[in-house]
Short mmCIF file of C-alpha atoms in Angstrom, two decimals:
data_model
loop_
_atom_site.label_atom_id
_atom_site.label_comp_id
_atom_site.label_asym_id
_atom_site.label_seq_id
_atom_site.Cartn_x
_atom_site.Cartn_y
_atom_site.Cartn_z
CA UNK A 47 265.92 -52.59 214.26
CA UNK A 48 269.47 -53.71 215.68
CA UNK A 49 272.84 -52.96 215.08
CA UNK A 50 273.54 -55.51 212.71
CA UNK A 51 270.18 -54.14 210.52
CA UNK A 52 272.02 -50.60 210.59
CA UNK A 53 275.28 -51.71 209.64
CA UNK A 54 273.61 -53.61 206.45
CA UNK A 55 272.17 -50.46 205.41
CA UNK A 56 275.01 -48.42 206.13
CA UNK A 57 277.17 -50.76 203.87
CA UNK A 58 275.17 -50.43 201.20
CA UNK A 59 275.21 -46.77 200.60
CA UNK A 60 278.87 -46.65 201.49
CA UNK A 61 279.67 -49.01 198.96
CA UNK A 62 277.18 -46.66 196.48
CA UNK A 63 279.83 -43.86 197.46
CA UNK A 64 282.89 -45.54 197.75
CA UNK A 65 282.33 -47.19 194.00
CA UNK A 66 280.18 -43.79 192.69
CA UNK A 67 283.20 -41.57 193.48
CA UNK A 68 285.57 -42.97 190.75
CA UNK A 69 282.74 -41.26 188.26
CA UNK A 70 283.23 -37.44 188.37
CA UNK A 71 280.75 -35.61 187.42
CA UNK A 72 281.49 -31.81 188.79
CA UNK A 73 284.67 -30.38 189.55
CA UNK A 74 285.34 -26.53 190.80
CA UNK A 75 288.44 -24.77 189.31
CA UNK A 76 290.39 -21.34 189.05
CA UNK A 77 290.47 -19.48 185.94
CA UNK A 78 292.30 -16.59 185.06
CA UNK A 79 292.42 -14.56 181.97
CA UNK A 80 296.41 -13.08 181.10
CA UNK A 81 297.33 -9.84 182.29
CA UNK A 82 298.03 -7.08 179.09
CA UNK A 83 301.52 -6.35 177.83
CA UNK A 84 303.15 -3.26 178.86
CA UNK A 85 302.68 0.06 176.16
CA UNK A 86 305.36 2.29 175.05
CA UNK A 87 304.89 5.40 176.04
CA UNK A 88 307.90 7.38 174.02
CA UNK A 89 305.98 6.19 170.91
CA UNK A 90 302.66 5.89 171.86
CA UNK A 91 302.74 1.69 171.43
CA UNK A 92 299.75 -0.22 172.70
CA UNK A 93 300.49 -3.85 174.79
CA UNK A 94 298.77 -6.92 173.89
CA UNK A 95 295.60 -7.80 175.11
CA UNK A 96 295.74 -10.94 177.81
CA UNK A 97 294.77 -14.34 176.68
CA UNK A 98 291.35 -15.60 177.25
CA UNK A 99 290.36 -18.85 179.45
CA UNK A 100 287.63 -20.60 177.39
CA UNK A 101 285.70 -23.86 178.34
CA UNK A 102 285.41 -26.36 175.29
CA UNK A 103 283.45 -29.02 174.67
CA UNK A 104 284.74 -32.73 173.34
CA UNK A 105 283.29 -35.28 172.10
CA UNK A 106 285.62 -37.86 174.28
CA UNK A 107 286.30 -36.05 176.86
CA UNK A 108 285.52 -37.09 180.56
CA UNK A 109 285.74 -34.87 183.79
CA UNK A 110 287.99 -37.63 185.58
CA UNK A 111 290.01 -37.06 182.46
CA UNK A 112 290.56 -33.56 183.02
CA UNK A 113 291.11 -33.84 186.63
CA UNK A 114 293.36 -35.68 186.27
CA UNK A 115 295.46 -33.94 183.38
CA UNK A 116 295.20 -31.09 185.60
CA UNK A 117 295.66 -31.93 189.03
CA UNK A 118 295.89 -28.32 190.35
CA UNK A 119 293.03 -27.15 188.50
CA UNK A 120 294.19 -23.84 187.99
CA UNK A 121 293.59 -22.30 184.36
CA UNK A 122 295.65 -19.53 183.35
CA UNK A 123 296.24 -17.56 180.12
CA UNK A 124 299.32 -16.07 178.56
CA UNK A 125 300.20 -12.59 178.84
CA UNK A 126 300.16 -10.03 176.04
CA UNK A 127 303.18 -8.94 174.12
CA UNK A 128 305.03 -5.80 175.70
CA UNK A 129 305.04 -2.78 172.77
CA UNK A 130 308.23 -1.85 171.48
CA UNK A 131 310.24 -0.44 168.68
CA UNK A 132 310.01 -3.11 166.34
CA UNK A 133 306.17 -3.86 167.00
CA UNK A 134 304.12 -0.88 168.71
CA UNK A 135 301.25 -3.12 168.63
CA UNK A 136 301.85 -6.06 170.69
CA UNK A 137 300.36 -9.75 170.26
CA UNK A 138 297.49 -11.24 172.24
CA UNK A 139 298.42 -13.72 174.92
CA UNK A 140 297.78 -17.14 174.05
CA UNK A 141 294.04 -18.55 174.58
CA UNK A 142 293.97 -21.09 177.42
CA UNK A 143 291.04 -23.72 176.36
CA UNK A 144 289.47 -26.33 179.16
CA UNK A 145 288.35 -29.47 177.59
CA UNK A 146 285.26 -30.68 178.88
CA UNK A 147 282.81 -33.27 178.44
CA UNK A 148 279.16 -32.66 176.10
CA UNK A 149 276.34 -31.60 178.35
CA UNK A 150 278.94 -29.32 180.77
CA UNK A 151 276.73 -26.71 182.69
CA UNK A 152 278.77 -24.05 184.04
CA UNK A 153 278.66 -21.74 186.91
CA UNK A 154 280.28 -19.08 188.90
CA UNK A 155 281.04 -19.32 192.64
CA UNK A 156 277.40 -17.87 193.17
CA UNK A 157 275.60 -20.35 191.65
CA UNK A 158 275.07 -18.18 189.04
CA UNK A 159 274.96 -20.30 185.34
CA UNK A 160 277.46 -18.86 182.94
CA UNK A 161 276.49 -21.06 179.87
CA UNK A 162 275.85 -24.45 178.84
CA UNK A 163 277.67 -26.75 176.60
CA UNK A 164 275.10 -29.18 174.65
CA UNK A 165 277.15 -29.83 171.66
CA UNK A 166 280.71 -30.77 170.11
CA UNK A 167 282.96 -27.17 169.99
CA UNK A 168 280.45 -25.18 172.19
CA UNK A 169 282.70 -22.80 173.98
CA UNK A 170 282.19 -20.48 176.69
CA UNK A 171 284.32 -17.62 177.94
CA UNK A 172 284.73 -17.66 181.34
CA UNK A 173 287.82 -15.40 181.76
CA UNK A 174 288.91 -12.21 179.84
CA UNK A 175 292.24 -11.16 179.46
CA UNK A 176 293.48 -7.87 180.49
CA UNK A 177 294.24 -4.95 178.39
CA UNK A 178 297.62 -3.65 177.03
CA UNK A 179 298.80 -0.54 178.53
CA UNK A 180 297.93 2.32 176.33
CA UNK A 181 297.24 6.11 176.40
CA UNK A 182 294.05 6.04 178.64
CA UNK A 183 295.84 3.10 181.25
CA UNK A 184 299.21 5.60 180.94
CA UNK A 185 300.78 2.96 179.37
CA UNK A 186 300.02 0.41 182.19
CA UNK A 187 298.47 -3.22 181.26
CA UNK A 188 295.64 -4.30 183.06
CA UNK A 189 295.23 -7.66 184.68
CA UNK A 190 293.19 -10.48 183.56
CA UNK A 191 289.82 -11.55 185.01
CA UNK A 192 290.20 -13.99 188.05
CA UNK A 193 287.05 -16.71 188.12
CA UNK A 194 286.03 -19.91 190.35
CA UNK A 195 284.00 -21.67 187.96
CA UNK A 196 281.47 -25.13 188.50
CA UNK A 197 281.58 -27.68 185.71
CA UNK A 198 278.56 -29.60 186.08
CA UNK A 199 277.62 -32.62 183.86
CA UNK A 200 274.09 -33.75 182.94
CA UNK A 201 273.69 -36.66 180.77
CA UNK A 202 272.03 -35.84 177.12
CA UNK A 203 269.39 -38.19 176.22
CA UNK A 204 266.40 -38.46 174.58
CA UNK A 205 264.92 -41.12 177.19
CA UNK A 206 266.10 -41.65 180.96
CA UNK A 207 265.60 -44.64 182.80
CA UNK A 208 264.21 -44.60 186.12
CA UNK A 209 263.33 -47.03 189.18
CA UNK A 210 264.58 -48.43 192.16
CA UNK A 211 268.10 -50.70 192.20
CA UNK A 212 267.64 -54.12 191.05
CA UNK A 213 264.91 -53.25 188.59
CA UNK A 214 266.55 -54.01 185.82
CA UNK A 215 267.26 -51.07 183.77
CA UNK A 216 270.98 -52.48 182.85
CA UNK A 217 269.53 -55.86 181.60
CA UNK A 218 267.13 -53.69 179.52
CA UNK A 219 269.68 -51.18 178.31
CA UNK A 220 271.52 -54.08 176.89
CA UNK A 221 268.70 -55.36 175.15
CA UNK A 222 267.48 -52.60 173.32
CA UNK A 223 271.01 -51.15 172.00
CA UNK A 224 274.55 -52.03 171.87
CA UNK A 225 275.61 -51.10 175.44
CA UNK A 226 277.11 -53.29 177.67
CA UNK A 227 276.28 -51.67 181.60
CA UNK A 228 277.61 -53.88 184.51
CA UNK A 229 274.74 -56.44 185.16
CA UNK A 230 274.86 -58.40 188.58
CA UNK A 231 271.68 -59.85 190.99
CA UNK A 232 272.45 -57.40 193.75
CA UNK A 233 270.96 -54.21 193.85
CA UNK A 234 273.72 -50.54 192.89
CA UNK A 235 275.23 -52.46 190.10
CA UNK A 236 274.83 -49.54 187.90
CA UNK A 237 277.46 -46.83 189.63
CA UNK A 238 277.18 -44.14 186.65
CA UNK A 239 275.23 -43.28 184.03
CA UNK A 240 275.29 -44.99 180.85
CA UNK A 241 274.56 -44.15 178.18
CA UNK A 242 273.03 -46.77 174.32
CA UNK A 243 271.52 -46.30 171.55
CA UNK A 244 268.45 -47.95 170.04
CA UNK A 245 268.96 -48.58 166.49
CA UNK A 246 265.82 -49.00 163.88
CA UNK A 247 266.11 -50.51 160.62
CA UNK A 248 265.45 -47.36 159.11
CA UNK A 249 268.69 -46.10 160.78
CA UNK A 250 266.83 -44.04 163.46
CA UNK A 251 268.95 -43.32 166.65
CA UNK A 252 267.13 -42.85 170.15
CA UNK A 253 269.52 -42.53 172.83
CA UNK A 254 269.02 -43.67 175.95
CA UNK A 255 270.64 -43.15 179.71
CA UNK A 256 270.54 -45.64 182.52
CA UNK A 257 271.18 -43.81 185.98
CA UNK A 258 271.91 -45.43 189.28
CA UNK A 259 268.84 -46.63 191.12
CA UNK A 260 267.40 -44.61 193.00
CA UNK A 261 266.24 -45.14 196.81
CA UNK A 262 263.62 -43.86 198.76
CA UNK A 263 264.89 -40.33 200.22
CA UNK A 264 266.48 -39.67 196.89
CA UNK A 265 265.48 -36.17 196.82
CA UNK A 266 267.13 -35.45 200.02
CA UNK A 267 270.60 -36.89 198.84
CA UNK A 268 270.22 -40.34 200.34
CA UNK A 269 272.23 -42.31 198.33
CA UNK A 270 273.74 -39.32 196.53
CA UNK A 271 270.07 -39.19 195.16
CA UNK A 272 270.76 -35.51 193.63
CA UNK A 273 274.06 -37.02 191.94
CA UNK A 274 271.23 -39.59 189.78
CA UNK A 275 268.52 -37.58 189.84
CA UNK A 276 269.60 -34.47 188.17
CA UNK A 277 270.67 -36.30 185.06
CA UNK A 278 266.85 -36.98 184.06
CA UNK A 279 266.50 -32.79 183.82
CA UNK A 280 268.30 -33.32 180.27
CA UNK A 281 266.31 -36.32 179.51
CA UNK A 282 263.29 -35.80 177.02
CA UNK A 283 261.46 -38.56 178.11
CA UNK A 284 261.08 -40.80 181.13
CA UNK A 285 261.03 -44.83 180.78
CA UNK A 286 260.24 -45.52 184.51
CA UNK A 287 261.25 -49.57 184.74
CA UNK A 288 259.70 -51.76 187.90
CA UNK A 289 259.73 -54.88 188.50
CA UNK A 290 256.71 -56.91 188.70
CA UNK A 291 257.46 -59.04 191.66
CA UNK A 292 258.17 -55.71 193.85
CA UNK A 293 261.34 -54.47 195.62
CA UNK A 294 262.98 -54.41 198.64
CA UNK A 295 266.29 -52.79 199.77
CA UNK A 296 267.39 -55.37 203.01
CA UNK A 297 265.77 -57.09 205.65
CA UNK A 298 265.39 -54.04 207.25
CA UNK A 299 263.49 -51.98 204.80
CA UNK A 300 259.99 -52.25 204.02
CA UNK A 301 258.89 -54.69 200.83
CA UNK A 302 257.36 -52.45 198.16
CA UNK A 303 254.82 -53.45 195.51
CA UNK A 304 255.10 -52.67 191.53
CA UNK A 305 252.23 -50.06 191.97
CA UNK A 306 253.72 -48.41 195.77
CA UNK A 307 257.37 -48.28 193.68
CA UNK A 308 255.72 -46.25 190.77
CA UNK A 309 253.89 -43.91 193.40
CA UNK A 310 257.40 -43.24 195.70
CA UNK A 311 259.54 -42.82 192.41
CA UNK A 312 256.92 -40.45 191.33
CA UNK A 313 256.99 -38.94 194.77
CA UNK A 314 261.14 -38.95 194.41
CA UNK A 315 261.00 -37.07 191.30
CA UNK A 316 258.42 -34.12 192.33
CA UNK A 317 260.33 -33.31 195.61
CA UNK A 318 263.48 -33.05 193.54
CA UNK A 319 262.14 -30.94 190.97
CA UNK A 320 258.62 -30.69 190.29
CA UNK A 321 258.94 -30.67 185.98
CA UNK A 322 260.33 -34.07 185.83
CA UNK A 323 257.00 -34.53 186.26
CA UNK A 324 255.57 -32.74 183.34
CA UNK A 325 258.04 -34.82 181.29
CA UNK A 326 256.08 -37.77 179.19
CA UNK A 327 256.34 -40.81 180.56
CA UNK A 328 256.59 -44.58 179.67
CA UNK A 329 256.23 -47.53 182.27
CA UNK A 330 258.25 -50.88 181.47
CA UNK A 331 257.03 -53.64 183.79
CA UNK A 332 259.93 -56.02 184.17
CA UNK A 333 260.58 -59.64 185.00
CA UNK A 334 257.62 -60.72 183.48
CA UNK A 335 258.84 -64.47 183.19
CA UNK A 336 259.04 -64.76 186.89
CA UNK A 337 256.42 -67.53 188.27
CA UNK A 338 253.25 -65.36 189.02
CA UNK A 339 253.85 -62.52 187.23
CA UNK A 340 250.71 -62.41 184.69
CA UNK A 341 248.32 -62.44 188.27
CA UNK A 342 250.59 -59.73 189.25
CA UNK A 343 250.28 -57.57 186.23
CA UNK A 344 247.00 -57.76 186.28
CA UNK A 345 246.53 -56.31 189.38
CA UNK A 346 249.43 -53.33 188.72
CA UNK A 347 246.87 -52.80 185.41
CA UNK A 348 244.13 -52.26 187.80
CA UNK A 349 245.46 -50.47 190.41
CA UNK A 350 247.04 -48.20 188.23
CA UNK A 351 243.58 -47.96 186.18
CA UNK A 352 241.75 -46.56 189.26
CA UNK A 353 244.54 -45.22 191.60
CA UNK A 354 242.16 -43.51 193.86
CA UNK A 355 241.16 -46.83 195.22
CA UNK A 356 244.66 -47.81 196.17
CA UNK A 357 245.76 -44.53 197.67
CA UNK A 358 244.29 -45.14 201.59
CA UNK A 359 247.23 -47.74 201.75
CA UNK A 360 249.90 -44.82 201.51
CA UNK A 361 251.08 -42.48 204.15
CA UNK A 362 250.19 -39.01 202.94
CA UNK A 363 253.60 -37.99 203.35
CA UNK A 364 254.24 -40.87 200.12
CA UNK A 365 251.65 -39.17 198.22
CA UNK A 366 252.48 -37.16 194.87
CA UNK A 367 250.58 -34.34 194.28
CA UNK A 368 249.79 -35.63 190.95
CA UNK A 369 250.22 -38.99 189.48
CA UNK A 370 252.57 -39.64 186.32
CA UNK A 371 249.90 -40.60 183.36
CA UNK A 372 251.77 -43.24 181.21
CA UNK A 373 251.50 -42.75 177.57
CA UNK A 374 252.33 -46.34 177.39
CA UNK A 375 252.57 -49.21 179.37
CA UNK A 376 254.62 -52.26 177.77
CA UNK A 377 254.92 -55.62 180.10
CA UNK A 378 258.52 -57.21 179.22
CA UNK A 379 260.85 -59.32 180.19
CA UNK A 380 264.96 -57.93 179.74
CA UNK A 381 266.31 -61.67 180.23
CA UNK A 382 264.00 -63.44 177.73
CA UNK A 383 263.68 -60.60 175.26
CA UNK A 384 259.63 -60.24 175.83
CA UNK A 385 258.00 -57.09 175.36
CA UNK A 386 261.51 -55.56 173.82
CA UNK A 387 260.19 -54.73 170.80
CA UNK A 388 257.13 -53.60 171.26
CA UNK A 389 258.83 -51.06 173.97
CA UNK A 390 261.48 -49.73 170.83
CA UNK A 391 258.15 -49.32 169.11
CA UNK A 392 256.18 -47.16 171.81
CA UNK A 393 259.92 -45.01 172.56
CA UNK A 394 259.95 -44.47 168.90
CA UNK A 395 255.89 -43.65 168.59
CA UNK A 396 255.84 -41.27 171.79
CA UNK A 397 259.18 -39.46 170.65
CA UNK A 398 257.75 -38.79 167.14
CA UNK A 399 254.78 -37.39 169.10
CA UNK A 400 257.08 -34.63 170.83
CA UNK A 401 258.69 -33.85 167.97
CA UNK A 402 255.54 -32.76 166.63
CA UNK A 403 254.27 -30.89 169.37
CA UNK A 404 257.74 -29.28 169.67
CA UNK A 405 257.01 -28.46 165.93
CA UNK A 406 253.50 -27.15 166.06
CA UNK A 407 254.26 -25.10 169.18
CA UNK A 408 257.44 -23.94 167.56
CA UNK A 409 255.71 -22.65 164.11
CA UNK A 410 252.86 -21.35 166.47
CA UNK A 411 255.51 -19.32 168.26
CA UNK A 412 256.66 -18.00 165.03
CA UNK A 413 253.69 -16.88 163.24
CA UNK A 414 253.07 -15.03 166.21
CA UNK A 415 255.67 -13.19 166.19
CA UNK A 416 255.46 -12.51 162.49
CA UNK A 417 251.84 -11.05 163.66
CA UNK A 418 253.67 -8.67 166.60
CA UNK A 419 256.39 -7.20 163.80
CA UNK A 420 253.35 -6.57 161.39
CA UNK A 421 251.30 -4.84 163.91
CA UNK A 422 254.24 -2.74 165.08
CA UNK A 423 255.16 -1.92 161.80
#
C-alpha cells in the first residue's frame, strides 16, 4: 500500500468528519439552579426558594439549534425574592427550561444517566434551586445546585437501517416513505440520521431511521462508528440492507461479498454492544436489477442457509459469536421499486409480532405480580 492508497482513505473519513460535524448530536453544558432570597430576621420572613434548571423536550427542536441559541452554554436560574415587610414570604426564582430534541439522554459529568427524554414535554430536573434564608439557615439563603450535564441524542425508531456505505439504504428510505435523504453513487452520502415514515392504507405509521454507513472498525470509532452505531440501541428492529453485487471501500480495501458484509456488520454490531444482537432482524438484498444478480442471490440464499460451510473463508478475528437469524429475507431493488412492497409487508408482519410478545410478556409480568400481592397478603 503507497502513499497515494493512504491518502484516499484518509480523505474519505475526513470528509465523513468534516461533513458529519455540522450534525450535533451531544453537547456538554453548565447548569445552575438560583441561589434563595435573603429572610427577614426582625419578623421572622422566609426568602424565596431559587429557580430550578429543567431540561425539556420539543418536538422541533435540534441540538445545533440550541447550541447555537446559546453559545456559552451556561444555564442559570433566577434568584428567589428577598423577604420583607410587605411580603414575608418571598417568590420563587424563575424556572430556567433547556429545550432539547425527543430521544435526549442525559448525564452527569460521571457518566452517570440522570433521565431520559422519549417523548414531547418530558422534563428532567437537573438543577435545584437554593433555599430562602429562614430560621434554621439564620436567615441566610442557600445557593443553588451547580451541574455539568451530557445531552445525548439517540434516534427513536421502530426500525434502523444498517449496512455498509453505498448500500443503498437512502434510495430505499425514499421508496418506502416520504423522505427525501441525500442520494449520490459515492459511498458517505448519508452524513446523519434520517429519519421516514412508512405509511399503510390502513393509516399505520412505522418509522424508520437511516444512519450513516458503517465501515469495518466501526466499533472502535473508525469513521465515528460509535456516533452511527449507537442510534440502533433505540431502534426496535434492525433492517440490515446489502447489496447483492458486494462492496468495497477504495482500491485499497479488500472487496467484500453480500454474505462476508452480513457476517462483519454482524461482527460490528456485537463488539459495540452485544444486544443489538438480540434485536429481530430483517435482511433487504439490494440492487437486484444489476446484470447477474439472480446467480448471486442464489448463492447469498445458500450460504446463508448453511453458514457453517462458508465460515473457513473468515479470519476468526471476523467471526461473530453468534449469527443474526433473519426473520425475513426480501430480495429488492430501491431504483426499480422491486421487492418494496413485499419488504413494507414483512416490517409490518414482524413488528405486529413484537407487539405481541411485548404484550404476552407484559400481561405475564402482571399476573405475576397479582400472584406475589395475594400470597403476601
Amino acid at each position: 500500500m503507497d502513499a497515494s492508497d493512504h491518502k484516499t482513505i484518509y480523505n474519505f473519513i475526513f470528509i465523513l468528519c468534516a461533513l458529519y460535524g455540522n450534525f450535533i448530536d451531544n453537547l456538554r453544558l453548565f447548569t445552575k439552579g438560583g441561589s434563595g432570597g435573603m429572610g427577614y430576621p426582625r419578623l421572622g420572613g422566609e426568602g424565596g426558594r431559587g429557580g430550578d434548571v429543567w431540561v425539556v423536550a420539543h418536538k422541533n427542536m435540534t441540538l445545533k439549534q440550541l447550541k447555537n441559541k446559546y453559545p456559552q452554554k451556561r444555564f442559570v436560574a433566577g434568584v428567589g425574592a428577598n423577604s420583607r415587610v410587605s411580603a414575608l414570604k418571598g417568590s420563587k426564582g424563575k424556572d430556567c427550561e433547556i429545550p432539547v430534541p425527543v430521544g435526549i439522554s442525559v448525564t452527569d459529568e460521571n457518566g452517570k444517566v440522570i433521565g431520559e427524554l422519549n417523548k414531547e414535554e418530558d422534563r428532567i430536573l437537573v438543577a435545584k434551586g437554593g433555599l430562602g434564608g429562614k430560621l434554621h439557615t439564620n436567615f441566610l439563603p442557600l445557593k443553588g445546585q451547580k451541574q455539568i450535564i451530557h445531552l445525548d441524542l439517540k434516534v427513536i425508531a421502530d426500525v434502523g437501517l444498517v449496512g455498509f456505505p453505498n448500500a443503498g439504504k437512502s434510495s430505499l428510505l425514499s421508496r418506502v416513505s416520504h423522505a427525501t435523504p441525500m442520494i449520490a453513487d459515492y459511498a458517505f452520502t448519508t452524513l446523519k440520521p434520517e429519519l421516514g415514515k412508512i405509511m399503510y392504507n390502513d393509516f399505520k405509521q412505522i418509522s424508520v431511521a437511516d444512519l450513516p454507513g458503517l465501515i469495518e472498525g466501526a466499533h472502535m470509532n473508525k469513521g465515528m462508528g460509535h456516533k452511527f452505531l449507537k442510534h440502533l440501541e433505540r431502534t426496535r428492529q434492525l433492517l440490515f440492507v446489502v447489496d447483492i453485487s458486494g462492496f468495497r471501500l477504495s482500491s485499497v480495501t479488500p472487496y467484500r461479498t453480500a454474505f462476508e458484509t452480513i457476517i462483519l456488520l454482524t461482527k460490528e454490531l456485537e463488539l459495540y454492544k452485544e444486544e443489538l444482537k438480540t434485536k429481530p432482524a430483517l435482511l433487504a438484498v439490494n440492487k437486484m436489477d444489476l446484470p447477474g444478480a439472480p446467480v448471486k442471490l442464489e448463492q447469498l440464499m445458500e450460504q446463508l442457509r448453511h453458514p457453517a460451510d462458508f465460515l473457513h473463508l473468515f479470519e476468526k478475528s471476523m467471526l461473530p459469536e453468534k449469527a443474526v437469524e433473519f426473520q425475513h429475507i426480501i430480495p429488492i431493488s430501491a431504483v426499480t421499486g422491486e421487492g418494496i412492497e413485499e419488504l413494507k409487508s414483512c416490517v409490518r408482519k414482524s413488528l405486529d409480532e413484537q407487539d405481541s410478545k411485548d404484550n404476552n410478556a407484559y400481561h405475564r409480568k402482571q399476573l405475576l405480580n397479582l400472584q406475589i400481592s395475594n400470597a403476601v397478603s
